[in-house]
Short mmCIF file of C-alpha atoms and ligand atoms in Angstrom, two decimals:
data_model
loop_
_atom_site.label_atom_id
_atom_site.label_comp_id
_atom_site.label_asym_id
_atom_site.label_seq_id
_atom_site.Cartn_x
_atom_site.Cartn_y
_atom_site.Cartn_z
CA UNK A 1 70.66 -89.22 -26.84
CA UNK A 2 73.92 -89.35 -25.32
CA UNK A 3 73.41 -90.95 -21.64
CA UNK A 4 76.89 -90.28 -20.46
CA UNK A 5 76.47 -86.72 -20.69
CA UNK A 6 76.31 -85.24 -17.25
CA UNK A 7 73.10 -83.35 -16.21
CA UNK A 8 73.42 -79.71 -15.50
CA UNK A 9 71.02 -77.20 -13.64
CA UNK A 10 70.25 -74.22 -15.43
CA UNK A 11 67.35 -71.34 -15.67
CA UNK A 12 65.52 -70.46 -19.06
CA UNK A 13 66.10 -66.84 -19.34
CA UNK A 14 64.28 -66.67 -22.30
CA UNK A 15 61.97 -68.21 -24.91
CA UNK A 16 63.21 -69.03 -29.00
CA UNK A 17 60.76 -68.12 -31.23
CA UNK A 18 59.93 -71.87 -31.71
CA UNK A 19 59.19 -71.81 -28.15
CA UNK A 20 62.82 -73.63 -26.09
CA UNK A 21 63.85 -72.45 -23.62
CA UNK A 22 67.10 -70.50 -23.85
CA UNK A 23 69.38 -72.35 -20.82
CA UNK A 24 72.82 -71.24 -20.45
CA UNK A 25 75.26 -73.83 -19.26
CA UNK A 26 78.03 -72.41 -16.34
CA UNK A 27 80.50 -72.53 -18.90
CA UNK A 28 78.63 -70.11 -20.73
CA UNK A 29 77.34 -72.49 -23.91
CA UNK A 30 74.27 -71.60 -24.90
CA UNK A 31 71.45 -74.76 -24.87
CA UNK A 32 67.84 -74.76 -26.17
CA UNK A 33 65.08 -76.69 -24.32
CA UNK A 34 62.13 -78.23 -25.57
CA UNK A 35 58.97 -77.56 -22.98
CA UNK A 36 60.91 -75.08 -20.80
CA UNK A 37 59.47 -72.13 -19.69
CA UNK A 38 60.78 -68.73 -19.00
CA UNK A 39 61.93 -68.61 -15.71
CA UNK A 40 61.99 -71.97 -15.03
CA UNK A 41 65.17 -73.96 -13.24
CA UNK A 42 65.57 -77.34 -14.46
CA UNK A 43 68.15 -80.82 -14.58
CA UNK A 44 68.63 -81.16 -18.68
CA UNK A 45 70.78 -83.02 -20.32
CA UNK A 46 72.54 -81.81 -23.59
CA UNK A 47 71.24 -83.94 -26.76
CA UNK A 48 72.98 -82.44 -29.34
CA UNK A 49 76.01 -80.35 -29.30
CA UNK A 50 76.78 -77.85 -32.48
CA UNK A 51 79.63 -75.37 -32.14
CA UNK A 52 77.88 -72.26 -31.34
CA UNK A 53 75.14 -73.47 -29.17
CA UNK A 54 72.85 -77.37 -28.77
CA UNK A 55 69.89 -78.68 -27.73
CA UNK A 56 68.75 -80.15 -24.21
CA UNK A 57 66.28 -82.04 -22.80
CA UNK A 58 64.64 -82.06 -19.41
CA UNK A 59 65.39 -84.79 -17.06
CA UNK A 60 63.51 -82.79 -14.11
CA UNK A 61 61.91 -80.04 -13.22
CA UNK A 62 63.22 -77.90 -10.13
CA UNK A 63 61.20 -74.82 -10.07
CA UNK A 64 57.97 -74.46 -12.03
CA UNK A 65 56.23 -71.50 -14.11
CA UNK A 66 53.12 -70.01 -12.52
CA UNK A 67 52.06 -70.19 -16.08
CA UNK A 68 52.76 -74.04 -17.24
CA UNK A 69 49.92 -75.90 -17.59
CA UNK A 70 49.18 -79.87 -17.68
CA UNK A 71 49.25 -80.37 -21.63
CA UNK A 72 45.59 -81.90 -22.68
CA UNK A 73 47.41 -84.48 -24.80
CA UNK A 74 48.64 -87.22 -24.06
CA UNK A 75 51.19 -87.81 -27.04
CA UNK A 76 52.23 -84.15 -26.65
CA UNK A 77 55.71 -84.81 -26.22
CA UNK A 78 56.10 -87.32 -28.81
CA UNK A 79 53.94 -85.64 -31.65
CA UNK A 80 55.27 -82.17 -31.58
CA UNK A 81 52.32 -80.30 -33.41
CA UNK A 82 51.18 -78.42 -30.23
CA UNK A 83 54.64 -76.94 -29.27
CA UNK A 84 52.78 -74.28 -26.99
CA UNK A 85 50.39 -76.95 -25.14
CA UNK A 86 52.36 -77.03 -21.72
CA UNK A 87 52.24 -72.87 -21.83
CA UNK A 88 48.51 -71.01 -20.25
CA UNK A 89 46.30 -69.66 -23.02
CA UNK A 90 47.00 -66.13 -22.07
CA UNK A 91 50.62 -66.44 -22.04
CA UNK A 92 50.70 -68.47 -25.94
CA UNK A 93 48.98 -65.14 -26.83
CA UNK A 94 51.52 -62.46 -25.15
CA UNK A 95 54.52 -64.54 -26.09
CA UNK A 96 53.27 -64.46 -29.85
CA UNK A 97 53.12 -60.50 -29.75
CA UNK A 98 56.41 -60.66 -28.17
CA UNK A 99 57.71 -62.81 -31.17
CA UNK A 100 56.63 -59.86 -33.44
CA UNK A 101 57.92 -57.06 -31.12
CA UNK A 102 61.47 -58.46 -31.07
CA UNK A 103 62.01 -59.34 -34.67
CA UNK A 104 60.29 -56.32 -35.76
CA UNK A 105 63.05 -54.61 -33.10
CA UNK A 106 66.23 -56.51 -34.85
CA UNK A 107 64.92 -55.35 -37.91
CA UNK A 108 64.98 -51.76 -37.32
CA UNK A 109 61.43 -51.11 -37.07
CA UNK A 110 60.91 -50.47 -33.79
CA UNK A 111 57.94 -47.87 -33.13
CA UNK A 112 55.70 -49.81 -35.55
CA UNK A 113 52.41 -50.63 -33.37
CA UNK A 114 51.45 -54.06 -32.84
CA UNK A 115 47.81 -55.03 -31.48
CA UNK A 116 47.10 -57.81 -28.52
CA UNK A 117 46.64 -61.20 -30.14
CA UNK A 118 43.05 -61.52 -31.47
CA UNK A 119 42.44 -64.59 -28.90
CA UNK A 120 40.22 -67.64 -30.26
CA UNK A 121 37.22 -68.55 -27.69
CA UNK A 122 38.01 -71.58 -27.55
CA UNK A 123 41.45 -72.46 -28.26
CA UNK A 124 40.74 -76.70 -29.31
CA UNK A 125 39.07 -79.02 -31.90
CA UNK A 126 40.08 -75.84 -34.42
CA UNK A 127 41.42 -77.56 -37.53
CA UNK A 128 39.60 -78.40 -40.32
CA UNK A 129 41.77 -80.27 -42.45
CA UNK A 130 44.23 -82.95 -41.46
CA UNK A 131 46.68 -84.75 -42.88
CA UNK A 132 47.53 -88.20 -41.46
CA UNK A 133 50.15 -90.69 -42.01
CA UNK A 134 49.40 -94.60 -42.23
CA UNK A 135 51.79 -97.15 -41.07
CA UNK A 136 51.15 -101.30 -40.60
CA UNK A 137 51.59 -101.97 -37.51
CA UNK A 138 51.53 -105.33 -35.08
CA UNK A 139 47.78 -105.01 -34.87
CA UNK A 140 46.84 -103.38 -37.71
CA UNK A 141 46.82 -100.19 -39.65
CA UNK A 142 47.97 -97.46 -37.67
CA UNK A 143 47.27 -93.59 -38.02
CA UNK A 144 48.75 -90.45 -36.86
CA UNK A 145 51.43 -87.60 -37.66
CA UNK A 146 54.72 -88.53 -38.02
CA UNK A 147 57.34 -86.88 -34.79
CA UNK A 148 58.94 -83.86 -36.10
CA UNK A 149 61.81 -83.62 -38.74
CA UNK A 150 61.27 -87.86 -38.24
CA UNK A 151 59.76 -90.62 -40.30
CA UNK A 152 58.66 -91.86 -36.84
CA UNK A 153 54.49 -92.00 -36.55
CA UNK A 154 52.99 -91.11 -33.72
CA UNK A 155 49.85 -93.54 -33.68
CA UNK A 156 47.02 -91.46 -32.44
CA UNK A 157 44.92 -92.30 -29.66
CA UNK A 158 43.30 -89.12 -29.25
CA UNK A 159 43.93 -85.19 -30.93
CA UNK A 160 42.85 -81.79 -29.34
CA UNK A 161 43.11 -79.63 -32.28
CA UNK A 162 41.66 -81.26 -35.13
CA UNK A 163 37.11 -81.78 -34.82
CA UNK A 164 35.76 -84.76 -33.25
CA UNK A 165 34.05 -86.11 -36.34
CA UNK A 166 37.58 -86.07 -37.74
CA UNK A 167 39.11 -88.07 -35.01
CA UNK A 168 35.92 -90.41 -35.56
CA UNK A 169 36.48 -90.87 -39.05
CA UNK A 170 40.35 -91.77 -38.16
CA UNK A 171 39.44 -94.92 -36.27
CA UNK A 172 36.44 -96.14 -38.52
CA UNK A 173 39.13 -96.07 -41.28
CA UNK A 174 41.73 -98.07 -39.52
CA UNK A 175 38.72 -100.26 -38.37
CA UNK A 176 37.49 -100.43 -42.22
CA UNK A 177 40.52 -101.18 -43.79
CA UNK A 178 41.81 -104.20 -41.15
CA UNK A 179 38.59 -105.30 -41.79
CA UNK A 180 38.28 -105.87 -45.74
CA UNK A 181 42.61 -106.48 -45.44
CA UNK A 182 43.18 -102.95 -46.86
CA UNK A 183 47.07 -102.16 -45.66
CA UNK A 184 49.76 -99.49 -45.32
CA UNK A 185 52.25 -99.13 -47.18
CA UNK A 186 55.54 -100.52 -46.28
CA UNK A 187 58.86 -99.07 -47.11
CA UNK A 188 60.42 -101.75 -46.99
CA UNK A 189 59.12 -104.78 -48.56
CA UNK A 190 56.59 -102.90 -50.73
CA UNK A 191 53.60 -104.36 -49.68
CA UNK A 192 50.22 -102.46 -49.33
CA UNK A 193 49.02 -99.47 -50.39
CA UNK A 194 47.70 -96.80 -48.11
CA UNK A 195 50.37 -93.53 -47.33
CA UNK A 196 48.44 -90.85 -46.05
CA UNK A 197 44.92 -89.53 -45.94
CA UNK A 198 43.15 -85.84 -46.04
CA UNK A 199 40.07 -84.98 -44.49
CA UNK A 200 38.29 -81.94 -44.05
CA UNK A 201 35.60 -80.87 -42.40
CA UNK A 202 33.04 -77.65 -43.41
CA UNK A 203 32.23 -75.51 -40.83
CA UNK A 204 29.33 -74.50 -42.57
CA UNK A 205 27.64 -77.87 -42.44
CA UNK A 206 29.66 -80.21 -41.33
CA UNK A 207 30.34 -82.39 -43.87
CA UNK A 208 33.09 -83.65 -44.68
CA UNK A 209 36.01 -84.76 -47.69
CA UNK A 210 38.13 -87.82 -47.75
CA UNK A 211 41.22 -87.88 -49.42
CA UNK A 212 42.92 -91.38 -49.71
CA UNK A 213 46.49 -90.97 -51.20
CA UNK A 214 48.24 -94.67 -52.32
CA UNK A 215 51.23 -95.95 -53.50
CA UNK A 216 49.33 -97.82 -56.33
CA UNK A 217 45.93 -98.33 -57.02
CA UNK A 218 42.76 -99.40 -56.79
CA UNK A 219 41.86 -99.68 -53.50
CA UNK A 220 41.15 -103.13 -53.01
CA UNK A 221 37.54 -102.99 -51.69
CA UNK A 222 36.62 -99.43 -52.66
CA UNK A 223 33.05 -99.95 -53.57
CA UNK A 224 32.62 -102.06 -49.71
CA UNK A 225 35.20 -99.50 -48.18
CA UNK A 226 32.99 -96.43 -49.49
CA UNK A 227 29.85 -98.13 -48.19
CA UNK A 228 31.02 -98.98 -44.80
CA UNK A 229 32.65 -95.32 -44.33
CA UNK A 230 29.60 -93.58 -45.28
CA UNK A 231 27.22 -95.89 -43.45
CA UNK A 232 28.81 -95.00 -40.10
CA UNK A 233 29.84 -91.22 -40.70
CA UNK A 234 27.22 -90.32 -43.36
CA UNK A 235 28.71 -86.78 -42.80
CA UNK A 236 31.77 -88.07 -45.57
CA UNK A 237 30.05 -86.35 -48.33
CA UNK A 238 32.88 -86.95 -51.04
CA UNK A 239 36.00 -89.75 -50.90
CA UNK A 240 39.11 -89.48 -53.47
CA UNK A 241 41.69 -91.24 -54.04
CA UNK A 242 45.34 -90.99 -56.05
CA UNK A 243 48.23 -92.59 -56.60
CA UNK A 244 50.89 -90.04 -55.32
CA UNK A 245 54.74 -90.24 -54.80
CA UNK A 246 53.85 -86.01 -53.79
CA UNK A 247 51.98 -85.77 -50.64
CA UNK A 248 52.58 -82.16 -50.55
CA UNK A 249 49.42 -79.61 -50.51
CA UNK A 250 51.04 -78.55 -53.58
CA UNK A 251 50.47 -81.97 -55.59
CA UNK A 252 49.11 -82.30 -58.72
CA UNK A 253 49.02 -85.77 -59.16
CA UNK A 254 45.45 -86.97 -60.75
CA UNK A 255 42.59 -87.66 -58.19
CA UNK A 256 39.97 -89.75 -58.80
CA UNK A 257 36.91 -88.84 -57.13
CA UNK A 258 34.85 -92.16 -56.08
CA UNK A 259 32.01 -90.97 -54.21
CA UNK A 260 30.10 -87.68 -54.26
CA UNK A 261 31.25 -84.03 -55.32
CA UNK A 262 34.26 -82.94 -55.93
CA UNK A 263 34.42 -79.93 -53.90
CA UNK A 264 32.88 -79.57 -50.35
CA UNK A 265 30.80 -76.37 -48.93
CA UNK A 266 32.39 -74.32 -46.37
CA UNK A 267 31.82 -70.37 -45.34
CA UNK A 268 33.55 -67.61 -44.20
CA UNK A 269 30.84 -65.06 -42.22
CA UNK A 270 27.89 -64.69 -45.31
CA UNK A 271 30.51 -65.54 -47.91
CA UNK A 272 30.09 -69.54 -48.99
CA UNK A 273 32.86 -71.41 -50.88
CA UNK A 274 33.11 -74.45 -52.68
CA UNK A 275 36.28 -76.02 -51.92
CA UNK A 276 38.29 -78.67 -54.20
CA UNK A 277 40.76 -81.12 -53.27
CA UNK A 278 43.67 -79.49 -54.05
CA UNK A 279 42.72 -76.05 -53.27
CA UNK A 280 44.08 -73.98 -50.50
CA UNK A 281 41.28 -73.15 -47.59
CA UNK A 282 41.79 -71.66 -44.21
CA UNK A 283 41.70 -74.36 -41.21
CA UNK A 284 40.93 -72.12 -38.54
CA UNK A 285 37.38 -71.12 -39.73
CA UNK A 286 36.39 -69.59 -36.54
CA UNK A 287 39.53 -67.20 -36.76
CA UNK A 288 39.24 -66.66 -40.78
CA UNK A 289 36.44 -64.30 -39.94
CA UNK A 290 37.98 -62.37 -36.98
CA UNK A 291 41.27 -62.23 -39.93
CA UNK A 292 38.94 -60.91 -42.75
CA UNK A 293 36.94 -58.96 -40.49
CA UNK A 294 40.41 -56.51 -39.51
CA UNK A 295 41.25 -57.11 -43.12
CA UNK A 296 38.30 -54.96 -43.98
CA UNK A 297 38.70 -52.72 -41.69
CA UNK A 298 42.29 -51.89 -42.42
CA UNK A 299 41.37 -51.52 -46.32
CA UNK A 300 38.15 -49.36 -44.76
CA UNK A 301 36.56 -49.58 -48.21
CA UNK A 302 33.32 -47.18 -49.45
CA UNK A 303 32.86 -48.98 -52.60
CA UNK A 304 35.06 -46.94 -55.06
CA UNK A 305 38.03 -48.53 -54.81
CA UNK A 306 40.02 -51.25 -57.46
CA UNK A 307 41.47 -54.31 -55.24
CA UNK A 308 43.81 -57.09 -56.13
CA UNK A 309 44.09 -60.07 -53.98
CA UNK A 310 47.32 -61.60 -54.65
CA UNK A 311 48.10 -64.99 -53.53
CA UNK A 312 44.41 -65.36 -53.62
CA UNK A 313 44.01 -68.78 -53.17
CA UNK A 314 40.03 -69.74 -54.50
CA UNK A 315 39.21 -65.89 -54.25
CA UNK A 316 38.43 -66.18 -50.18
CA UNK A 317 39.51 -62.79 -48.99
CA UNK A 318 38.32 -60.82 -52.60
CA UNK A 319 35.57 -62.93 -52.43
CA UNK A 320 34.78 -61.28 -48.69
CA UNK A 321 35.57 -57.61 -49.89
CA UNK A 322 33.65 -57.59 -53.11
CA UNK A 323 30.46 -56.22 -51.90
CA UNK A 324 32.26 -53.44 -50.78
CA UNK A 325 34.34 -52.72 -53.77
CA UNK A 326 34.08 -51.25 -57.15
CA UNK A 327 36.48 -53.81 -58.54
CA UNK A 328 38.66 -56.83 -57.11
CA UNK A 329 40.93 -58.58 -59.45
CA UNK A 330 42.39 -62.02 -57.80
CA UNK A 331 46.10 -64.05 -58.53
CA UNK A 332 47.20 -67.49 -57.87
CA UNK A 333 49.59 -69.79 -59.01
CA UNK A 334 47.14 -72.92 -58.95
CA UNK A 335 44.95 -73.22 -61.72
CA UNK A 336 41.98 -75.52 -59.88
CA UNK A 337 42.17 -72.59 -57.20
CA UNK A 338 41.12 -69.69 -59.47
CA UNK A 339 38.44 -72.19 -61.28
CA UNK A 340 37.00 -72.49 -57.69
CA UNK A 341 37.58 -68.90 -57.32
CA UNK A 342 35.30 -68.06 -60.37
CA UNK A 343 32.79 -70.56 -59.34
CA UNK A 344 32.38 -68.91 -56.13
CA UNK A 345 32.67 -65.28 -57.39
CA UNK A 346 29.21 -66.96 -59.22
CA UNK A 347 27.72 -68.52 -56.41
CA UNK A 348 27.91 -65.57 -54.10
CA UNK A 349 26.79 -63.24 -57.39
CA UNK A 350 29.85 -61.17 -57.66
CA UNK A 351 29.90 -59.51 -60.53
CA UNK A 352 33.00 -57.10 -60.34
CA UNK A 353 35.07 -59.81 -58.77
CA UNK A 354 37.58 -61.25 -61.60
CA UNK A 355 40.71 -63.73 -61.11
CA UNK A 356 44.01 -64.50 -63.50
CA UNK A 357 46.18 -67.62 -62.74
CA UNK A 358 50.25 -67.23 -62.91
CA UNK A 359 52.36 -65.82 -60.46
CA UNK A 360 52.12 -63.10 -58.51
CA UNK A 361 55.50 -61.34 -59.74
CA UNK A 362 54.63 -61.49 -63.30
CA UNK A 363 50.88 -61.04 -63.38
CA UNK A 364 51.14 -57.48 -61.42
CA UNK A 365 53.37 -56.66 -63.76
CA UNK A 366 51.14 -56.85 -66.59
CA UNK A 367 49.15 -54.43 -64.39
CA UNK A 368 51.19 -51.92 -63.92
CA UNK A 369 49.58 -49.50 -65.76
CA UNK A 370 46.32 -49.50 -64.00
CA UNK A 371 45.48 -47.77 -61.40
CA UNK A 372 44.69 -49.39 -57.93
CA UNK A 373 43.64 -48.26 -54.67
CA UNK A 374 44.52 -51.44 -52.07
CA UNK A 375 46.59 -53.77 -52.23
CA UNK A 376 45.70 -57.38 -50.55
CA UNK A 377 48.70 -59.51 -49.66
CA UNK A 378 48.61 -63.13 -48.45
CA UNK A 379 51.66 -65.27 -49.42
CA UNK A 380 52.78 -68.51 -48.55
CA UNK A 381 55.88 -69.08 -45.81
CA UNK A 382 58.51 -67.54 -47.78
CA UNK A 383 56.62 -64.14 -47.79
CA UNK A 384 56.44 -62.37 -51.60
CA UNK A 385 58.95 -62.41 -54.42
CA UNK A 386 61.14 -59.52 -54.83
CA UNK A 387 60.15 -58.50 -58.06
CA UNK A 388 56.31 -58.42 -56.67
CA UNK A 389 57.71 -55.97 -54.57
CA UNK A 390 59.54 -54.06 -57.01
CA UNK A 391 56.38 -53.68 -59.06
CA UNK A 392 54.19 -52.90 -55.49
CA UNK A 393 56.91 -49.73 -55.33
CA UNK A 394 56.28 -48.85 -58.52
CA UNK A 395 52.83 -49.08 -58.55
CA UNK A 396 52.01 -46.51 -55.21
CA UNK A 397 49.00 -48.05 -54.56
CA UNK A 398 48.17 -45.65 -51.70
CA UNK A 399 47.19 -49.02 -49.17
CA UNK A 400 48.44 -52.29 -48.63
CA UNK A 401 46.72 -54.93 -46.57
CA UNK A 402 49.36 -57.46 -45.36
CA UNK A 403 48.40 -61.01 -44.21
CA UNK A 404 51.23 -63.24 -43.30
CA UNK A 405 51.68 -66.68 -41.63
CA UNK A 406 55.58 -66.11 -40.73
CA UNK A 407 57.09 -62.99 -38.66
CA UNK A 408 60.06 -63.23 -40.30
CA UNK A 409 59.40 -63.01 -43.80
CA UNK A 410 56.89 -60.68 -43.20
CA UNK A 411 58.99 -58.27 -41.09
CA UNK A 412 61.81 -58.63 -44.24
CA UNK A 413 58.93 -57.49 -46.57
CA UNK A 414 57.97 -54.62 -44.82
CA UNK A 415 61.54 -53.42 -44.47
CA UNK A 416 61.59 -53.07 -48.23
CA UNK A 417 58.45 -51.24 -48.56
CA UNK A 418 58.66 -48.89 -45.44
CA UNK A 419 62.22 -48.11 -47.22
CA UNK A 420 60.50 -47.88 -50.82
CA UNK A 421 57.83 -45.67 -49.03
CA UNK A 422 55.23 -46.91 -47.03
CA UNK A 423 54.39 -46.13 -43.82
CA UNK A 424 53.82 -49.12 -41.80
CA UNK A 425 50.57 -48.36 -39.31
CA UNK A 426 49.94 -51.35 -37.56
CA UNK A 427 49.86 -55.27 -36.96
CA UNK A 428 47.23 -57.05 -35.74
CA UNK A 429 47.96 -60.94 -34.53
CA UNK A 430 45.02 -62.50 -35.07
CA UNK A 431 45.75 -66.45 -33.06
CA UNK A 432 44.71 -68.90 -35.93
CA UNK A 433 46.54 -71.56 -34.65
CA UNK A 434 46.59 -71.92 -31.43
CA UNK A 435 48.56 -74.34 -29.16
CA UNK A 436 51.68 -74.57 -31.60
CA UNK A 437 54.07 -71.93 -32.51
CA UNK A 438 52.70 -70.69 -35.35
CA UNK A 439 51.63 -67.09 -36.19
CA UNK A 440 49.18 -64.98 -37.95
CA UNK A 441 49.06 -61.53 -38.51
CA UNK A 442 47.66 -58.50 -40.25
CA UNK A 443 49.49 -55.16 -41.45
CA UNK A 444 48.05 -51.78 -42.69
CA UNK A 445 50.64 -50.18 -44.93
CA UNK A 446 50.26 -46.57 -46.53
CA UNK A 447 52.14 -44.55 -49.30
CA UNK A 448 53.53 -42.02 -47.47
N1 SAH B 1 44.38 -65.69 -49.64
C1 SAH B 1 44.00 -67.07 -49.62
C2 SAH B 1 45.17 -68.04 -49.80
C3 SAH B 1 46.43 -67.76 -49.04
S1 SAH B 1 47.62 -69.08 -49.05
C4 SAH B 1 43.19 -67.38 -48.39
O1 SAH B 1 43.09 -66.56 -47.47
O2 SAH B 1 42.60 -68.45 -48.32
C5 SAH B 1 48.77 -68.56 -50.23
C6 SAH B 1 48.36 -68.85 -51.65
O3 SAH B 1 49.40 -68.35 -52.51
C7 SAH B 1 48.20 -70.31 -52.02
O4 SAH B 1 46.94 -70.50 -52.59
C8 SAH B 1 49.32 -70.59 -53.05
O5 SAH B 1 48.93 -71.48 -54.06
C9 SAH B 1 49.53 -69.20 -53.63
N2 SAH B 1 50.85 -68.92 -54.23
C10 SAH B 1 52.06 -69.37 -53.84
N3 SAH B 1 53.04 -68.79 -54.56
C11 SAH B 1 52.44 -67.94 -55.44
C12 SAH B 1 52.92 -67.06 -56.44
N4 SAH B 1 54.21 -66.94 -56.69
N5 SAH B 1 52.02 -66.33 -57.13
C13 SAH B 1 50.68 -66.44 -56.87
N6 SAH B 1 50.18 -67.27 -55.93
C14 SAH B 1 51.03 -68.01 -55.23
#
């Protein structure tokens, strides 16, 4: 931060869609503000200059929002995850629908109809899967996330958006692993071996999956460290571990499962799923129903109709719409996915419900001869490939359910197929992830 810069009192006229405030200074430069809210007047200082526009910070706050609320964490501004926690529930919601409404309006797309924000009851202790970092510090081990685009861990004293069990089973394993002289690993000078850990927790029943991921292996202690972990939180159904340079969810490095199953139960409304360690699986259970449930009613199925699920993850949302289908057919890229996607198609006793691994792209291409009647979307980030598209058009499957975790890829998407024919109907926001700046939505598309 440069100190020297002089402080300058501006007004946020508007919100980015990562949630700054958009300050101008009285020379006109344009500054973004972490934690300001519309409206607001504010002292800032200017962090980081770029040509066209920089970034600010507060250094006090003049005139306040009606609608800013004390954040519920205290590491708030230091961990970054909750980017919305200093903005009122009901205004998160309304500025997420505005997020849609204005790209969708830059895009062209103007009179397409988007829904209020399908609003979780209660908006904390929502996640059921968290990653955390592990770093040796003066006292000990010490856990947390590390500070955006930073190496720099936040050591966690307390977390409002991941379950309380979870936040437990943080602490006994710092408290575990200083005990039997378990370590992080350091950078540095090599030593130790924990990086990161995984846990998850089943909404269903509560139990719960350990991942430990290591620079090398064993863990010293494992058969003590298992025993102590499960003696406090018998809960921890199933512990892992691997030795991983890829902490990615998309790692394929070897796990070795050293206690218990290797999946974990979990359920979406009557639907249950066994869930492996590297499979994809919702983390806002609670919303994952209110998603599927306007999933189904956008694809409004009578039990005639041939599905495909792409980007289908272990088969969650075919898995849901099977009973209500003639015929689902399911594709993912990851090959443990679609085992766990045929295991579950068992378990639940779906009979018509069938998946193919590869990529999305080239397996519907294979397809193109058949005929389909919907069309189930749910791709990562970076929204679907062209050529998946390119086949959709060909294709004219008369309905198209779109579920997408980023605006902007999605609204790029639909641009091609409302101009390839489609008729886009309506978006539903459905708030999976509430306090941060992330957003969820549904589309109905029809062949027009
Ligand atoms: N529909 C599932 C999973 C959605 S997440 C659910 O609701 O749980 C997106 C999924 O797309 C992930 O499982 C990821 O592995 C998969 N994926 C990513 N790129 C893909 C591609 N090119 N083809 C098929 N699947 C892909």
């Amino acid at each position: 931060m440069d100190i020297t810069e002089n402080a300058h009192l501006v007004t946020a006229v508007d919100l980015t869609h990562d949630g700054l405030g958009v300050c101008k200074l009285d020379d006109g430069y344009t500054v973004f503000v972490a934690g300001l809210l519309k409206g607001e007047r504010a002292e800032i200082i200017v962090t980081e200059r770029k040509k066209n526009y920089g970034f600010g910070q507060v250094v006090s706050l003049v005139e306040r929002s009606p609608y800013r609320v004390t954040p519920k964490c205290v590491h708030y501004e230091t961990c970054g995850g909750c980017g919305l926690m200093h903005m009122d529930y009901d205004v998160q919601l309304s500025f997420k629908k505005y997020r849609i409404e204005t790209t969708l309006k830059r895009a062209g797309l103007d009179n397409v109809i988007v829904q209020d924000m399908v609003e979780m009851a209660n908006p904390y202790h929502y996640r059921n899967k968290i990653e955390i970092k592990f770093r040796q510090g003066p006292k000990g081990i010490e856990a947390g996330f590390f500070r955006a685009k930073s190496h720099d861990l936040v050591n966690l004293t307390e977390c409002h958006i991941m379950p309380k069990r979870l936040f437990d089973l943080i602490i006994l394993i710092k408290n575990v692993a200083n005990e039997l002289g378990i370590r992080a690993f350091d950078e540095n000078s090599g030593e130790g071996c924990l990086r990161s850990a995984v846990l998850r927790e089943s909404g269903k029943n509560k139990s719960i999956s350990l991942l430990l991921q290591m620079e090398s292996g064993p863990l010293p202690k494992q058969a003590l460290f298992v025993q102590k972990i499960i003696a406090k939180i018998p809960e921890v159904v199933s512990i892992a571990v691997t030795v991983t340079k890829d902490e990615s969810s998309m790692s394929q490095d070897q796990i070795e499962i050293i206690q218990g199953p290797d999946t974990i139960l979990d359920a979406i409304g009557p639907v249950d799923f066994e869930i492996g360690y590297r499979s994809f699986f919702q983390t806002n259970i609670v919303q994952t129903e209110q998603l599927y449930r306007k999933v189904a009613e956008y694809a409004a199925l009578t039990g005639k109709e041939k599905i495909i699920d792409a980007y289908c993850g272990i088969g969650t949302i075919g898995l849901y719409l099977a009973p209500k289908a003639f015929k689902v057919f399911g594709i993912e890229l990851v090959k443990s996915a679609i085992q766990d996607a045929r295991k579950n198609a068992g378990r639940n006793d779906n009979k018509n419900a069938f998946f193919e691994v590869g990529e999305a792209e080239e397996v519907i291409k294979k397809w193109q001869k058949f005929k389909f009647d919907v069309l189930i979307v749910d791709p990562p980030r970076k929204g679907c490939d062209q050529r998946f598209l390119d086949s959709v058009l060909e294709m004219k499957i008369p309905k198209i359910v779109y579920v997408s975790c980023d605006p902007a890829t999605l609204i790029r998407d639909l641009q091609i197929l409302n101009a390839g024919g489609y008729d886009i109907k309506e978006i539903t926001p459905v708030d999976m992830f509430p306090q941060t700046i992330h957003v969820e939505t549904v589309t109905l598309l029809s062949l027009k």
